[in-house]
């Protein structure tokens, strides 16, 4: 569990780059309730790579 504590938060731009999509696409996934593991910190959305990987593995990223 300690690896999650040390894992840094990434921005929408970094999450988009990780998936190979545009930041607007990630914002759209959040807005449309695609269950992407996004956390609002202040005024910004933040993500963790490990949570994004689990989201993809769970199949939720493929749901329409």
CSV table of C-alpha atoms in Angstrom, one decimal:
chain,number,residue,atom,x,y,z
A,1,UNK,CA,0.0,0.0,0.0
A,2,UNK,CA,2.9,2.3,0.6
A,3,UNK,CA,3.6,2.6,-3.2
A,4,UNK,CA,0.3,4.4,-3.6
A,5,UNK,CA,1.3,7.0,-1.0
A,6,UNK,CA,4.5,7.8,-2.9
A,7,UNK,CA,2.9,7.8,-6.3
A,8,UNK,CA,2.5,11.4,-7.5
A,9,UNK,CA,-0.7,12.9,-8.8
A,10,UNK,CA,-0.8,13.7,-12.5
A,11,UNK,CA,-2.7,16.3,-14.4
A,12,UNK,CA,-5.3,16.0,-17.2
A,13,UNK,CA,-2.6,16.7,-19.7
A,14,UNK,CA,-0.4,13.9,-18.4
A,15,UNK,CA,-3.3,11.5,-18.2
A,16,UNK,CA,-4.3,12.3,-21.8
A,17,UNK,CA,-0.7,11.8,-22.9
A,18,UNK,CA,-0.6,8.5,-21.1
A,19,UNK,CA,-3.7,7.3,-23.0
A,20,UNK,CA,-2.6,8.9,-26.3
A,21,UNK,CA,-5.7,11.2,-26.4
A,22,UNK,CA,-6.4,14.9,-26.2
A,23,UNK,CA,-7.0,16.5,-22.8
A,24,UNK,CA,-10.5,17.4,-24.0
A,25,UNK,CA,-11.2,13.7,-24.4
A,26,UNK,CA,-10.3,13.1,-20.7
A,27,UNK,CA,-12.5,16.0,-19.7
A,28,UNK,CA,-15.3,14.5,-21.7
A,29,UNK,CA,-14.9,11.1,-20.0
A,30,UNK,CA,-15.3,12.9,-16.6
A,31,UNK,CA,-18.3,14.9,-17.7
A,32,UNK,CA,-20.0,11.9,-19.3
A,33,UNK,CA,-19.6,9.8,-16.1
A,34,UNK,CA,-17.3,7.2,-17.7
A,35,UNK,CA,-16.2,6.2,-14.1
A,36,UNK,CA,-12.6,7.4,-14.8
A,37,UNK,CA,-10.8,7.6,-11.4
A,38,UNK,CA,-10.5,11.4,-11.3
A,39,UNK,CA,-10.1,13.3,-8.1
A,40,UNK,CA,-10.9,17.0,-7.9
A,41,UNK,CA,-8.1,18.8,-5.9
A,42,UNK,CA,-8.9,22.4,-5.7
A,43,UNK,CA,-10.0,23.5,-9.1
A,44,UNK,CA,-8.0,20.8,-11.0
A,45,UNK,CA,-8.6,17.2,-11.8
A,46,UNK,CA,-5.8,14.8,-10.7
A,47,UNK,CA,-5.1,11.2,-11.4
A,48,UNK,CA,-2.8,8.3,-10.4
A,49,UNK,CA,-1.3,6.0,-13.0
A,50,UNK,CA,-2.2,2.9,-10.9
A,51,UNK,CA,-5.9,3.9,-10.8
A,52,UNK,CA,-6.0,4.6,-14.5
A,53,UNK,CA,-4.4,1.2,-15.2
A,54,UNK,CA,-7.0,-0.5,-13.0
A,55,UNK,CA,-9.8,1.4,-14.7
A,56,UNK,CA,-8.6,0.1,-18.1
A,57,UNK,CA,-8.2,-3.4,-16.8
A,58,UNK,CA,-11.7,-3.4,-15.3
A,59,UNK,CA,-13.2,-2.8,-18.7
A,60,UNK,CA,-15.0,0.4,-17.6
A,61,UNK,CA,-13.0,2.5,-20.1
A,62,UNK,CA,-14.6,0.6,-23.0
A,63,UNK,CA,-18.2,1.2,-21.9
A,64,UNK,CA,-20.3,3.5,-24.1
